[in-house]
Coordinates of C-alpha atoms in Angstrom, one line a residue:
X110 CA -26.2 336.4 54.8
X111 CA -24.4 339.4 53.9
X112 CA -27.3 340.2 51.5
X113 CA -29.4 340.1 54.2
X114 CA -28.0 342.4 56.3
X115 CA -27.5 345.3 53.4
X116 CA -31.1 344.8 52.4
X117 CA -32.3 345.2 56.0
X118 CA -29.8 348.4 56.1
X119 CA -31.2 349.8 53.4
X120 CA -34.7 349.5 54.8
X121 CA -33.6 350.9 57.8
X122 CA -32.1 354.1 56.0
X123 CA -35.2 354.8 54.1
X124 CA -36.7 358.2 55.5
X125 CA -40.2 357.7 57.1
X126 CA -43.3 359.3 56.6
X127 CA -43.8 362.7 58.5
X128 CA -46.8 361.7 61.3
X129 CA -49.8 363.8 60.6
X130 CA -50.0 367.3 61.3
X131 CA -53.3 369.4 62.7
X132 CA -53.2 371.0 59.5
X133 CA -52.9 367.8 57.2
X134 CA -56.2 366.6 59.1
X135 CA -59.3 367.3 57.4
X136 CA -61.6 370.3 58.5
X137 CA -64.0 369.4 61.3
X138 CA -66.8 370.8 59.0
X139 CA -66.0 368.4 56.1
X140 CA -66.0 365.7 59.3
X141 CA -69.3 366.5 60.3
X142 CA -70.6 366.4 57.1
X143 CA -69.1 363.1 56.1
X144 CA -70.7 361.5 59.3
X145 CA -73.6 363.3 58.7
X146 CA -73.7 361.5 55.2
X147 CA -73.2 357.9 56.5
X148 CA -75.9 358.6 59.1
X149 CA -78.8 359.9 57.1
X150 CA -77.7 357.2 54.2
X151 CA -77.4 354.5 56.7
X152 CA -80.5 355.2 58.6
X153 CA -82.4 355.3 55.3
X154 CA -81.3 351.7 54.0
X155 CA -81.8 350.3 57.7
X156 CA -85.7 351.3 57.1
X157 CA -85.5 350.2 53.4
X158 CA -84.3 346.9 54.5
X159 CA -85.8 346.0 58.1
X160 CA -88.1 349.0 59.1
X161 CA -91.6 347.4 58.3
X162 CA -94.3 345.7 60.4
X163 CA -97.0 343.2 59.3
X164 CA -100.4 343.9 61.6
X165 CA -103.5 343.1 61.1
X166 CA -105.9 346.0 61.5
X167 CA -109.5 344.7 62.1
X168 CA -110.4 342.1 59.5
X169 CA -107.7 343.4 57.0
X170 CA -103.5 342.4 57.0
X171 CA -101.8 345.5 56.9
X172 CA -97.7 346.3 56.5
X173 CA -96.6 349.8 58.2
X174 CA -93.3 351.5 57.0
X175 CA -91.7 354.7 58.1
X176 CA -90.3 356.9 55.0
X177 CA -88.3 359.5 55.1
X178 CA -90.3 362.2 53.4
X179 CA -90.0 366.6 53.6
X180 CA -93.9 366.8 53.8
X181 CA -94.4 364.0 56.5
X182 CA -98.3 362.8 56.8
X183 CA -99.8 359.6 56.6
X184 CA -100.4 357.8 53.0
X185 CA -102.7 354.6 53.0
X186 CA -102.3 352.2 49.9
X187 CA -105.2 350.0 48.8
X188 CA -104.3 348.1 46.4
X189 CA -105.9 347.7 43.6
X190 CA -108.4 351.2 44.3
X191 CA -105.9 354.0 45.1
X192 CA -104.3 356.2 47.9
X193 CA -106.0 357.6 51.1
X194 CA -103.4 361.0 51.7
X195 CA -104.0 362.4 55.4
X196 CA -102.0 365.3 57.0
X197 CA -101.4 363.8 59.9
X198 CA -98.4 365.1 61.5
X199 CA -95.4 367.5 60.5
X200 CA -92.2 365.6 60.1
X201 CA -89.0 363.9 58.3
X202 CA -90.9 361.0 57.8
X203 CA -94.0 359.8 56.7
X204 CA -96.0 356.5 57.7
X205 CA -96.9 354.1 55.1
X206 CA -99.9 351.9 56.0
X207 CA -100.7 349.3 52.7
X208 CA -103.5 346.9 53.0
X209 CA -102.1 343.8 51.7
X210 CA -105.4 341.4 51.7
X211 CA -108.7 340.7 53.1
X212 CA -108.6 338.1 56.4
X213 CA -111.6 335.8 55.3
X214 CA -111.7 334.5 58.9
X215 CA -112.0 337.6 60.3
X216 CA -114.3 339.4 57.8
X217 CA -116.5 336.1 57.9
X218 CA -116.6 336.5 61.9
X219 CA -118.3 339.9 61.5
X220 CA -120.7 338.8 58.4
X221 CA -121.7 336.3 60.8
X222 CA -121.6 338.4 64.3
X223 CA -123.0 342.0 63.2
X224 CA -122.8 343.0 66.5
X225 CA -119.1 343.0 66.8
X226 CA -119.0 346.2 64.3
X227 CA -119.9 348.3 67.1
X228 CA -117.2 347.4 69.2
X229 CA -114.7 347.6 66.0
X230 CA -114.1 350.6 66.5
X231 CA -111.9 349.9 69.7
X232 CA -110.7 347.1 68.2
X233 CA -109.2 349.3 65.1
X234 CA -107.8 351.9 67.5
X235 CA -105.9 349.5 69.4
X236 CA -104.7 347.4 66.4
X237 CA -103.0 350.5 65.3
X238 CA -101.7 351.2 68.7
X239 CA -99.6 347.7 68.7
X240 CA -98.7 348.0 65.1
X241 CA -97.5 351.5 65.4
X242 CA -95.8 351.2 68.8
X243 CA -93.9 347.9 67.1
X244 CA -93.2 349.9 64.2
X245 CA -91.5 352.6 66.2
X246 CA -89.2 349.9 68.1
X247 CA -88.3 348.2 64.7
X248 CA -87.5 351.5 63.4
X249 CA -85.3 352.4 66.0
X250 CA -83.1 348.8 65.5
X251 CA -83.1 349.1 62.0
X252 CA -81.6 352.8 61.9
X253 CA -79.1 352.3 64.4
X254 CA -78.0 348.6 62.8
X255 CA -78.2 350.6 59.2
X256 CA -75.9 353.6 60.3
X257 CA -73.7 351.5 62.5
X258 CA -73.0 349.1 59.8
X259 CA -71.9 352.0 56.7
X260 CA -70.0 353.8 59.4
X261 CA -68.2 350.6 60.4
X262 CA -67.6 350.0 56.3
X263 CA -66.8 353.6 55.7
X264 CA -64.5 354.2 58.9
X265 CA -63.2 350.8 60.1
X266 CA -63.1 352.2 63.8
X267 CA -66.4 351.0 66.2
X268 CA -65.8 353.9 67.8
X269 CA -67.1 356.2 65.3
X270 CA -69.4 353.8 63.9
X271 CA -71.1 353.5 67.3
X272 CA -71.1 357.2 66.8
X273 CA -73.2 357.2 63.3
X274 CA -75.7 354.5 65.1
X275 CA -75.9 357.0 68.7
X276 CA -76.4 360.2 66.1
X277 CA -79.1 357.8 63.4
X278 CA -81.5 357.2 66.7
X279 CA -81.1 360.5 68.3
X280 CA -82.7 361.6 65.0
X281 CA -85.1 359.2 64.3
X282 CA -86.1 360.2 68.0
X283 CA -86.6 363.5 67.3
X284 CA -88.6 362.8 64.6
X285 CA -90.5 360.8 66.6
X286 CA -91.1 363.7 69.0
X287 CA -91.7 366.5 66.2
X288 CA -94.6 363.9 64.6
X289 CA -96.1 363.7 68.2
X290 CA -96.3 367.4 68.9
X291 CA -97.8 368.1 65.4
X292 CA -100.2 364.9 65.2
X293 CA -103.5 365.9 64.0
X294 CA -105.9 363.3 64.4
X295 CA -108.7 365.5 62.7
X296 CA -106.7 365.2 59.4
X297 CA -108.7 362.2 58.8
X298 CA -111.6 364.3 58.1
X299 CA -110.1 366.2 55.4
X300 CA -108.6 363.5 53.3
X301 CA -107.5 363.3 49.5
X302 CA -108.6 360.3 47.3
X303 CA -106.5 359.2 44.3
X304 CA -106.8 356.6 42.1
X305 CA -110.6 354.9 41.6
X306 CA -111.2 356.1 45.3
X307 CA -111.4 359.1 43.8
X308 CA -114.9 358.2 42.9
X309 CA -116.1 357.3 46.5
X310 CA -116.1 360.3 48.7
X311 CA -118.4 357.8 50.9
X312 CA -115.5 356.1 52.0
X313 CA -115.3 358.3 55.5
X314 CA -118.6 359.1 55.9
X315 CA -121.2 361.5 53.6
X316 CA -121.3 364.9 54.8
X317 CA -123.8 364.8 57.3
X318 CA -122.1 361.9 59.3
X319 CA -119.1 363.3 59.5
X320 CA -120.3 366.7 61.1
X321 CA -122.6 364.8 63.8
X322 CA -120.9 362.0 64.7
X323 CA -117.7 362.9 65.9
X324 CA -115.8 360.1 68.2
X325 CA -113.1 361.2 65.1
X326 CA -110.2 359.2 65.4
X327 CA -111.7 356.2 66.4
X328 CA -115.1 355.9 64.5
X329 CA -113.9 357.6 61.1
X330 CA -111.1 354.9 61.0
X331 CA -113.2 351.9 61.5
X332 CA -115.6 353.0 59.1
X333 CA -112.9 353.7 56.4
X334 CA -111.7 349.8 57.9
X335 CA -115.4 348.5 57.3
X336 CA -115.8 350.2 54.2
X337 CA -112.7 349.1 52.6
X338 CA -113.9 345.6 53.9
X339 CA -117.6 345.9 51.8
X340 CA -115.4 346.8 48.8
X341 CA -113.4 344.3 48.4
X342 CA -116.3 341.7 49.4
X343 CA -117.6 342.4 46.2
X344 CA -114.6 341.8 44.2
X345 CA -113.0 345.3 43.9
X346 CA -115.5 346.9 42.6
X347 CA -116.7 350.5 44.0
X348 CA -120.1 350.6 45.1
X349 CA -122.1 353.9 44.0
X350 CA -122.2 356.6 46.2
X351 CA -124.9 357.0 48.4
X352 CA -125.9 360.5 49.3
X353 CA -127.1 361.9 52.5
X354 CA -131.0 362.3 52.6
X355 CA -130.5 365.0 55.3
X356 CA -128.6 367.4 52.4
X357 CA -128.9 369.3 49.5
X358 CA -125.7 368.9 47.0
X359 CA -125.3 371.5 45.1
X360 CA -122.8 370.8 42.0
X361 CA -119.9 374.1 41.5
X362 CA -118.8 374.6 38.2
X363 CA -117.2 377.5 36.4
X364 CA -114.7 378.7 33.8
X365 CA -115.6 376.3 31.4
X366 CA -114.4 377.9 28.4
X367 CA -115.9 376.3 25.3
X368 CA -114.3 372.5 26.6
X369 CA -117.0 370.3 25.7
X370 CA -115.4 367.4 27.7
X371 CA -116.7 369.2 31.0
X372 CA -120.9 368.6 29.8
X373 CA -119.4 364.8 30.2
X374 CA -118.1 364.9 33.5
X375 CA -120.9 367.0 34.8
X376 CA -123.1 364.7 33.7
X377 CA -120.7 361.7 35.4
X378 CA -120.9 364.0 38.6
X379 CA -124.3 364.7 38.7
X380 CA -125.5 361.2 38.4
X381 CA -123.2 359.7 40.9
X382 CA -123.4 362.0 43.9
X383 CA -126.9 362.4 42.7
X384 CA -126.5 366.1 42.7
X385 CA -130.0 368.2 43.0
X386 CA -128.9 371.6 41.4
X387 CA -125.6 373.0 39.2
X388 CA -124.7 376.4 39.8
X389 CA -122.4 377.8 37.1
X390 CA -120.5 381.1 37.8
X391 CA -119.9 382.4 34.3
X392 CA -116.9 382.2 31.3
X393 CA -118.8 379.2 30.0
X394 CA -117.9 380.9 26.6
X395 CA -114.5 382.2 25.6
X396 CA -115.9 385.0 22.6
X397 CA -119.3 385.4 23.6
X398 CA -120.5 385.1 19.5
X399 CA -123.4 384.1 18.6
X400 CA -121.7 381.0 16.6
X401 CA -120.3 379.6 19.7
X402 CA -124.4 379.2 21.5
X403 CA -124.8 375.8 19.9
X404 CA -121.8 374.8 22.7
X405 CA -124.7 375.3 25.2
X406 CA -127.0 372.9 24.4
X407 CA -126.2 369.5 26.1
X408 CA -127.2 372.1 29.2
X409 CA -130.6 371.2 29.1
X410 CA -129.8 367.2 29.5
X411 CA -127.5 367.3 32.2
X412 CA -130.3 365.8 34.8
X413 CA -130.0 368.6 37.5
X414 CA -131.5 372.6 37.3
X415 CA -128.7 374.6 35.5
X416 CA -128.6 378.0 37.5
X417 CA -126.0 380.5 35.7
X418 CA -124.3 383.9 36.1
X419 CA -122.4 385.8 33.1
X420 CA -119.0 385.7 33.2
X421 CA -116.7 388.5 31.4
X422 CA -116.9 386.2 28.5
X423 CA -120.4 385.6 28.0
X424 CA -122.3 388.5 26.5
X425 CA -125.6 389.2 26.4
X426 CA -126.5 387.3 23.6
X427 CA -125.2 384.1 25.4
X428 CA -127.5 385.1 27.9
X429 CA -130.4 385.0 26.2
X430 CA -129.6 381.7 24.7
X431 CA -129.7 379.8 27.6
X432 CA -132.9 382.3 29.1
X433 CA -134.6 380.0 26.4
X434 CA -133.9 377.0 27.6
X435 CA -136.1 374.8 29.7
X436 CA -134.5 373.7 33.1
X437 CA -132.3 376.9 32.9
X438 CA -132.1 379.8 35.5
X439 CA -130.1 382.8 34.4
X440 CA -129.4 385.3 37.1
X441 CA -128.8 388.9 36.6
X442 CA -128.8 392.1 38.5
X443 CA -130.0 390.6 42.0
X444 CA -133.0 388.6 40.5
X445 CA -133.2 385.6 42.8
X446 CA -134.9 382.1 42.4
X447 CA -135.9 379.1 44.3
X448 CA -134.2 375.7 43.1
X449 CA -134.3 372.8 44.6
X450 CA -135.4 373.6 48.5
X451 CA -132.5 376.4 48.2
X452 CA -132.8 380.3 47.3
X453 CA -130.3 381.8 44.8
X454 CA -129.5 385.3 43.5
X455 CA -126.7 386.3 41.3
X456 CA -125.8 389.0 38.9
X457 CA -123.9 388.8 35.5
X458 CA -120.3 390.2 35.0
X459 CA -120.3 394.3 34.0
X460 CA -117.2 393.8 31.9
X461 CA -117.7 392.0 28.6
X462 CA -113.2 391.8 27.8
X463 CA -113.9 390.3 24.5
X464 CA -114.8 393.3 23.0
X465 CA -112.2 395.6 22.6
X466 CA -114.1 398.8 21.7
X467 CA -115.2 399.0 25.5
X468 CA -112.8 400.5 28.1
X469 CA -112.5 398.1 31.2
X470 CA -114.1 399.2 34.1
X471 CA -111.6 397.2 36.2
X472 CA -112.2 396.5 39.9
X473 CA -114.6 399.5 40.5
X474 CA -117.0 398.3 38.1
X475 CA -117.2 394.9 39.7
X476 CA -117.5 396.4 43.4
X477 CA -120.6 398.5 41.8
X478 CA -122.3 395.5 40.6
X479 CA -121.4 393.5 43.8
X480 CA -122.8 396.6 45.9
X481 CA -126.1 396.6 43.3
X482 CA -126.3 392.8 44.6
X483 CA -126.0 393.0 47.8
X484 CA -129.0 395.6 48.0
X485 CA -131.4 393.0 46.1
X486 CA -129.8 390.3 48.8
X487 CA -131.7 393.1 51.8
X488 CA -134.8 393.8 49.8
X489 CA -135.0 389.5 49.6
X490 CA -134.0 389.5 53.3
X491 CA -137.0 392.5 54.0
X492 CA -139.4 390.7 51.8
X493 CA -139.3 387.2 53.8
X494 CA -137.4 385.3 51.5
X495 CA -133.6 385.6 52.3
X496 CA -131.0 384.4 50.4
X497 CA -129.4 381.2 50.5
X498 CA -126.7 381.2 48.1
X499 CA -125.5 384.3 46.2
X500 CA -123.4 384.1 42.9
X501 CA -121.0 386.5 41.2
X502 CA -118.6 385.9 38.3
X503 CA -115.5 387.8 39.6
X504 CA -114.4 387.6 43.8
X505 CA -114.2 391.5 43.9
X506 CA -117.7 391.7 43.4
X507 CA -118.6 388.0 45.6
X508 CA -116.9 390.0 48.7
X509 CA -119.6 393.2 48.9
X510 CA -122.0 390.5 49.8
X511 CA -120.3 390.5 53.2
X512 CA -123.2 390.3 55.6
X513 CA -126.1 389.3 53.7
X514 CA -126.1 386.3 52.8
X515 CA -124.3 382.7 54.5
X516 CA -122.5 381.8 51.1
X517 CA -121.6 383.4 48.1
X518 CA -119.9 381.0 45.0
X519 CA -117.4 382.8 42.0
X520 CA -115.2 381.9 39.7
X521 CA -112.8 383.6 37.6
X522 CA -109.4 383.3 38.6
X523 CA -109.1 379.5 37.7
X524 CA -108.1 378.0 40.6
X525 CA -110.0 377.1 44.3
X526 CA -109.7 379.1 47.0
X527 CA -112.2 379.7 50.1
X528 CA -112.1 382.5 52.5
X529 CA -114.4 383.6 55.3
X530 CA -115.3 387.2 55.0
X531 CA -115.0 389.4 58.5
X532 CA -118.7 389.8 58.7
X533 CA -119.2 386.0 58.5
X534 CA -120.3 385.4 54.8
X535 CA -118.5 382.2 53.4
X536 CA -116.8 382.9 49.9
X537 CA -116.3 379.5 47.6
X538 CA -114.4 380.0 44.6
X539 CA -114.2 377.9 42.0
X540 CA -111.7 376.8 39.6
X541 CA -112.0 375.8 35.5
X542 CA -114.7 373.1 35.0
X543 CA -112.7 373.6 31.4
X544 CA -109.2 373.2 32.7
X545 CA -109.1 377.3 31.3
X546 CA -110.1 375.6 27.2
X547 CA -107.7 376.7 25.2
X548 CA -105.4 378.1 27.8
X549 CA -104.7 374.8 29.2
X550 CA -101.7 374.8 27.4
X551 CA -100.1 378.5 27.8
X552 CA -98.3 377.2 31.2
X553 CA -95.9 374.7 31.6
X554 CA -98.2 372.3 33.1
X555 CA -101.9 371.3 31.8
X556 CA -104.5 373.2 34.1
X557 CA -106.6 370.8 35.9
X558 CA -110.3 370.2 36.3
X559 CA -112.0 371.6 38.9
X560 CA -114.9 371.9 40.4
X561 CA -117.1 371.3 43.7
X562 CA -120.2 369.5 45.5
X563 CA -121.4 371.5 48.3
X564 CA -122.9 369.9 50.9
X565 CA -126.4 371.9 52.9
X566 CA -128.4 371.1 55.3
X567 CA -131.6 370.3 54.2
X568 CA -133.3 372.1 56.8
X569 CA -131.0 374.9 58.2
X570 CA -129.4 375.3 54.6
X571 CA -125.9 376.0 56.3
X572 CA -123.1 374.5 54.2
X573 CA -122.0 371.2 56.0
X574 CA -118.7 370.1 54.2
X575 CA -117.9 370.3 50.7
X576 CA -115.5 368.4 48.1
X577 CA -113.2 369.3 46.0
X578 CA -112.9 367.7 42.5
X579 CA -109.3 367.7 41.1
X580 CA -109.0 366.1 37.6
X581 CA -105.4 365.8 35.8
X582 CA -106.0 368.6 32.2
X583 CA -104.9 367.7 28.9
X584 CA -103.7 364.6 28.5
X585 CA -103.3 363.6 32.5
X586 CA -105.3 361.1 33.7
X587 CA -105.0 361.5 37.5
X588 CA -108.2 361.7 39.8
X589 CA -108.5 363.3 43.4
X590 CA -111.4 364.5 45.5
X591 CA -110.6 366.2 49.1
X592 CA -113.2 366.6 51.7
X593 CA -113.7 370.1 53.8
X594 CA -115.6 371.1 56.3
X595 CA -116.3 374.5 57.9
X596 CA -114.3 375.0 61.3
X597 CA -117.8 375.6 63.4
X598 CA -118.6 371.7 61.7
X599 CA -115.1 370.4 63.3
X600 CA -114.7 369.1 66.7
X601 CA -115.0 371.5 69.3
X602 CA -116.3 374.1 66.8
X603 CA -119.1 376.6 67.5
X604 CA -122.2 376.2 65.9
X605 CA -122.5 378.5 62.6
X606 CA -124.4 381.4 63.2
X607 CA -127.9 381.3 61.9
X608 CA -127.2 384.5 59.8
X609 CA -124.9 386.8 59.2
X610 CA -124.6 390.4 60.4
X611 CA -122.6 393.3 59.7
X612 CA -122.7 394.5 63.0
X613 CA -121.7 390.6 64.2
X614 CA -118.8 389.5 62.6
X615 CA -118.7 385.7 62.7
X616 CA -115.8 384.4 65.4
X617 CA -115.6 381.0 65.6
X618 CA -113.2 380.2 62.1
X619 CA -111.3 382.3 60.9
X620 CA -110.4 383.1 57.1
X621 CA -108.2 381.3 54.6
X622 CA -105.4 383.4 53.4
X623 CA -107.1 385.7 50.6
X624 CA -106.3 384.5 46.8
X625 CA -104.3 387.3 45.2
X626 CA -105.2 390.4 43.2
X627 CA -106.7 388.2 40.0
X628 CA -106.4 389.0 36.7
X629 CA -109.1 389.5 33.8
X630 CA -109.5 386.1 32.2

């Protein structure tokens, strides 16, 4: 017993802890961060783990799952053919939509009553209504059960892990709200492909559809729904592309640079968007030599008229190698030509780089030769026979065509870029058909493939849309085709003008931000 006591008195005698001062605490800042932390990282595993919602979306099953992403937009997965990538709104997250299977009831029901695809439409929209409006709801349970949970584990007080649950749903919220205000339900028009739907542009419409029939939201997704219905009725496989009667498609290349991988995949693009003419916009050489010409000869077989501008890398005798050649059209110094229902006129690049003996003329030699052009461009214009589609080599010459003619294609600086002019005319430039030949390897990244099918009217010859043709470069494998359309060809847009004029600049888009200051190539 008398143990007893002297251990308790000992106890009693040891000095206590000193209680907590304000300075001992730690800083509110290293606070707010630390709740911060358990917030985002709870809100994210309570959408990894519950944030998802199986709906079915016409005949097809679908699953819809909020991400958190910095870009935002809208990704839809079809399994096995690729990606659909829309930029649909500007936010923290981004809305997964995967299409898990074919219904067979439900597709059977509209083999057997065609008449129900006219009201699918309405039946898409409002599928996607429920599914995203659950989605929303699950997402909100699922970050505030996901925060509330790690800040219970992390602090062992509810009161701050209802906290980290209050602060997980007031952001997903205003997430919510920043998607809403930035939702773009045009975006679906301007898609990118990946994967083998790289290879069907028809997916949302061909050109022509999409610029006249414009219920957009609503009639583009239930023909991408009815669409992606045909394809996997017949077992995966992508049916070919059917082109638009009602245009022209004109094939962009340019830059090629001596890569004799590009006559294949002209050839591929030719025959599957059944392309009726190739314009090339120069550097299809990288010396110019007379040794390099035999390069040129799969030209002639590529079943579509080759129409061809010198590039500062072709020289003359280039040029008159492929003068000689049947099925060929070589432009130079305003001499025009009519291909395929369209008129054309181009000039050849005044700078030939590779040869050194020769002072550059730099930019003032290219506005001369683009000045020389568009004074051939009038005298067509006088004569009765304007212009089409002009074609330069280098942009700095393209842009003195200003005014004369409704679209003028270049090349040169190896990558895409469009820009409306201010007196209306519509510059296209293209990048390396070639992924830049030998130079695909100077950066730190292989350059891609590039190149374009324009889309005209067949009887107003006004571009309608065009798409762009991304390959992955040396040693990628990676496919993607976007689809673009003028802004007077968008909802709402004004009509294109029927010509431009100098003394009319054209209003009703205006330009893309201007490519910079290129650099000879």
């Amino acid at each position: 017993m008398v143990r007893v006591l002297a251990a308790a008195r000992h106890r009693s005698e040891r000095p206590r802890p000193a209680p907590l001062t304000l300075d001992d605490r730690p800083s509110p800042w290293l606070r707010a961060c630390g709740m911060t932390a358990v917030v985002l990282l709870g809100a994210w595993l309570g959408l990894l783990v519950v944030g998802d919602v199986r709906a079915p979306v016409g005949p097809m099953d679908t699953t819809m799952t909020l991400r958190p992403s910095l870009s935002g937009g809208t990704k839809i997965n079809v399994s096995p053919l690729g990606a659909l990538h829309l930029d649909s709104h500007i936010a923290p997250v981004r809305l997964d939509v995967n299409v898990d299977q074919l219904d067979p009831d439900r597709a059977q029901a509209l083999v057997d009553h065609p008449e129900r695809i006219s009201g699918l439409q309405d039946e898409v929209a409002r599928d996607v209504e429920h599914g995203t409006l659950d989605l929303a709801l699950r997402s909100c349970v699922a970050v505030v059960i996901g925060a509330t949970a790690l800040g219970l584990a992390v602090y062992r007080r509810p009161r701050r892990a209802l906290t980290a649950g209050g602060l997980a749903l007031a952001l997903l919220t205003a997430c919510g709200v920043t998607a809403y205000a930035t939702w773009n339900p045009k975006s679906v028009l301007e898609p990118k492909f990946s994967g083998l739907l790289s290879s069907a542009p028809s997916l949302v419409g061909n050109a022509r559809n999409i610029v006249t029939e414009f219920d957009v939201y609503q009639k583009e997704l239930a023909r991408l729904v009815t669409n992606v219905t045909k394809l996997y009725d017949v077992t995966s496989t992508l049916p070919a592309y059917q082109p638009d009667p009602t245009t022209i498609r004109v094939l962009h290349v340019s830059d090629i640079h001596l890569n004799p991988a590009s006559w294949k995949i002209i050839g591929s693009l030719v025959q599957q968007y059944r392309v009726d003419v190739i314009v090339d916009s120069g550097d299809t050489m990288d010396h110019g030599t007379a040794a390099e010409n035999g390069f040129l000869d799969p030209v002639q077989d590529l079943g579509a008229p080759y129409v061809w501008v010198r590039g500062n890398h072709d020289s003359t005798t280039t040029q008159r190698y492929l003068e000689r050649m049947r099925n060929v059209h070589v432009l130079d110094d305003g001499r025009a030509v009519s291909v395929a229902g369209l008129r054309f006129a181009g000039t050849g690049d005044p700078q030939y780089t590779p040869d050194r003996s020769v002072e550059p003329g730099g930019d003032a030699a290219e506005e001369l030769a683009g000045a020389r052009l568009a004074s051939a461009l009038r005298d067509q214009k006088a004569k009765g026979t304007p212009v089409d589609i002009a074609i330069a080599h280098e942009p700095v010459a393209a842009r003195q065509t200003d005014g004369e003619v409704p679209l003028v294609l270049a090349g040169h600086i190896h990558h895409e870029a469009t820009e409306l002019l201010p007196y209306g005319t519509r510059l296209r430039v293209e990048g390396s058909t070639g992924g830049s030949g030998l130079r695909a390897v100077e950066g730190k990244h292989p350059d891609p493939i590039e190149a374009s099918i324009l889309y005209l009217d067949r009887d107003t010859h006004r571009l309608q849309a065009w798409d762009e043709i991304e390959l992955g470069g040396l040693g990628l494998t990676t496919a993607e085709v976007s689809r673009h359309l003028p802004k007077e060809n968008q909802p709402g847009g004004s009509p294109s003008p029927s010509s431009p004029s100098p003394s009319a600049p054209s209003s009703p888009a205006s330009p893309a931000p201007s490519s910079p200051s290129p650099t000879r190539r």
